[in-house]
Amino acid sequence: MRNILITGGAGFIGSHVVRLFVNNYPNDHIINLDALTYAGNLENLKDIEHQSNYTFIKGDICDEDLVKELFSTYSIDRVIHLAAESHVDRSITDPLSFVKTNVYGTLSLLEAAKNSWKDNFEGKLFYHISTDEVYGSLGKEGFFLENTAYDPHSPYSASKASSDHFVRAYYNTYGLPIIISNCSNNYGSHQFPEKLIPLFINNICNNKSLPVYGKGDNVRDWLYVEDHAKAIDVIFHKGKLGHTYNIGGFNEWKNIDLIKVLIKTVDKLLGREEGTSEKLITYVADRAGHDFRYAIDSSKLKNELGWEPSLQFEEGLKKTVKWYLENEDWVQHVTSGAYQKYYQQMYE
Ligand code: NAD
Ligand code: DAU
């Protein structure tokens, strides 16, 4: 049995990755280390929490003693590192917490892996999950490739870029077996409603205004979260050590166009007349340093490892909206308490 440490497994993407690994690999023991910040929620994993190949540990990746102890207690063979502060707007108001978790936390894990595996790196892997935002912003044309120079613009992307550099430094300096993947915007169930799609679904349901930054012209490349989890599975099992893989949906949307499709989808499922909620669209001040366009070229992953996104966007969006409408309790739980304060500071 292999022992796989997944960090941030109670968050949005992490919970989909944990579920996939626990269900598909009964001979692997999945140890989920998560601090349960505002973004982490054990309700996300209710369906698998009693499985015998799953263990949850509440803890901070910055706690070096805890991380070191976990490597020795569970004899960790492999790591999939997702834990992070992940929201760009929060990084603008509180950059230090991003440096702490995303940079220092990654270093704490790298050190534990290096020291615990130092006698033999055979069969070991430190797989670091990163973002396309490290590459900066594109104009109307072109795509991010694996060798595109890093040019992060927000405190979030700067902290992720820094962590990527440290992961590569451990490969070059110590020979630590690493892989990095950089993915585009994810959407799907269990995403905290501070990010565009779940925030807007929640606001449409509650007839609250939809705060569109700037003119709504910015472009993002959207990927269904379960397709990201499948890409992580493929890279984890077949990826080449030291390599980077870009993951994207080949699915670019201008924000305002996406918002209109989202409104249509939610209105329809709520039984409202088509387009009723368009009146909620409110143009607000732009995000500081707002990257114009992200677009990932994931042909390396397709050509070398055979992964492609499986779901059409409209279908994925419908599934996502349905999930939020059917899981009001989940939304209520995560939007009570601290969320209210965040929302007021951010939008009111
Ligand atoms: P998320 O914010 O939903 O979840 C982050 C998880 O990490 C939460 O469960 C949280 O409790 C945990 N966490 C935070 N700080 C921690 C700490 N110090 N110690 C232990 N656990 C901690 O994030 P997400 O959207 O699921 O993103 C997961 C990873 O994927 C991140 O590394 C992010 O940079 C990357 N990524 C996200 C996207 C996206 O569209 N969401 C796209 C590409 C890459
Ligand atoms: O590209 C990958 C990244 O995608 C991940 O690394 C990040 O963790 C993830 O949060 C996401 O970053 P974005 O900043 O692109 O996602 P967000 O959902 O915050 O915003 C998407 C777009 O919508 C962006 O252009 C800003 C805009 N927006 C967002 C919010 C929250 C609005 O217009 N209004 C809003 O209220």
mmCIF file of C-alpha atoms in Angstrom, residues 44 188-191 318-328 330-331:
data_model
loop_
_atom_site.group_PDB
_atom_site.id
_atom_site.type_symbol
_atom_site.label_atom_id
_atom_site.label_comp_id
_atom_site.label_asym_id
_atom_site.label_seq_id
_atom_site.Cartn_x
_atom_site.Cartn_y
_atom_site.Cartn_z
ATOM 1 C CA ASN A 44 -17.212 18.221 0.944
ATOM 2 C CA GLY A 188 -18.000 22.905 -10.565
ATOM 3 C CA SER A 189 -19.561 21.794 -7.286
ATOM 4 C CA HIS A 190 -18.149 22.699 -3.834
ATOM 5 C CA GLN A 191 -16.443 25.934 -4.942
ATOM 6 C CA LYS A 318 -25.843 23.216 -16.001
ATOM 7 C CA LYS A 319 -24.560 20.443 -13.701
ATOM 8 C CA THR A 320 -22.847 23.053 -11.535
ATOM 9 C CA VAL A 321 -25.916 25.298 -11.234
ATOM 10 C CA LYS A 322 -28.080 22.258 -10.402
ATOM 11 C CA TRP A 323 -25.656 21.235 -7.656
ATOM 12 C CA TYR A 324 -25.813 24.685 -6.033
ATOM 13 C CA LEU A 325 -29.612 24.782 -6.239
ATOM 14 C CA GLU A 326 -29.881 21.309 -4.705
ATOM 15 C CA ASN A 327 -27.336 21.998 -1.956
ATOM 16 C CA GLU A 328 -28.681 25.127 -0.318
ATOM 17 C CA TRP A 330 -23.966 23.677 1.992
ATOM 18 C CA VAL A 331 -24.185 27.232 0.657
#
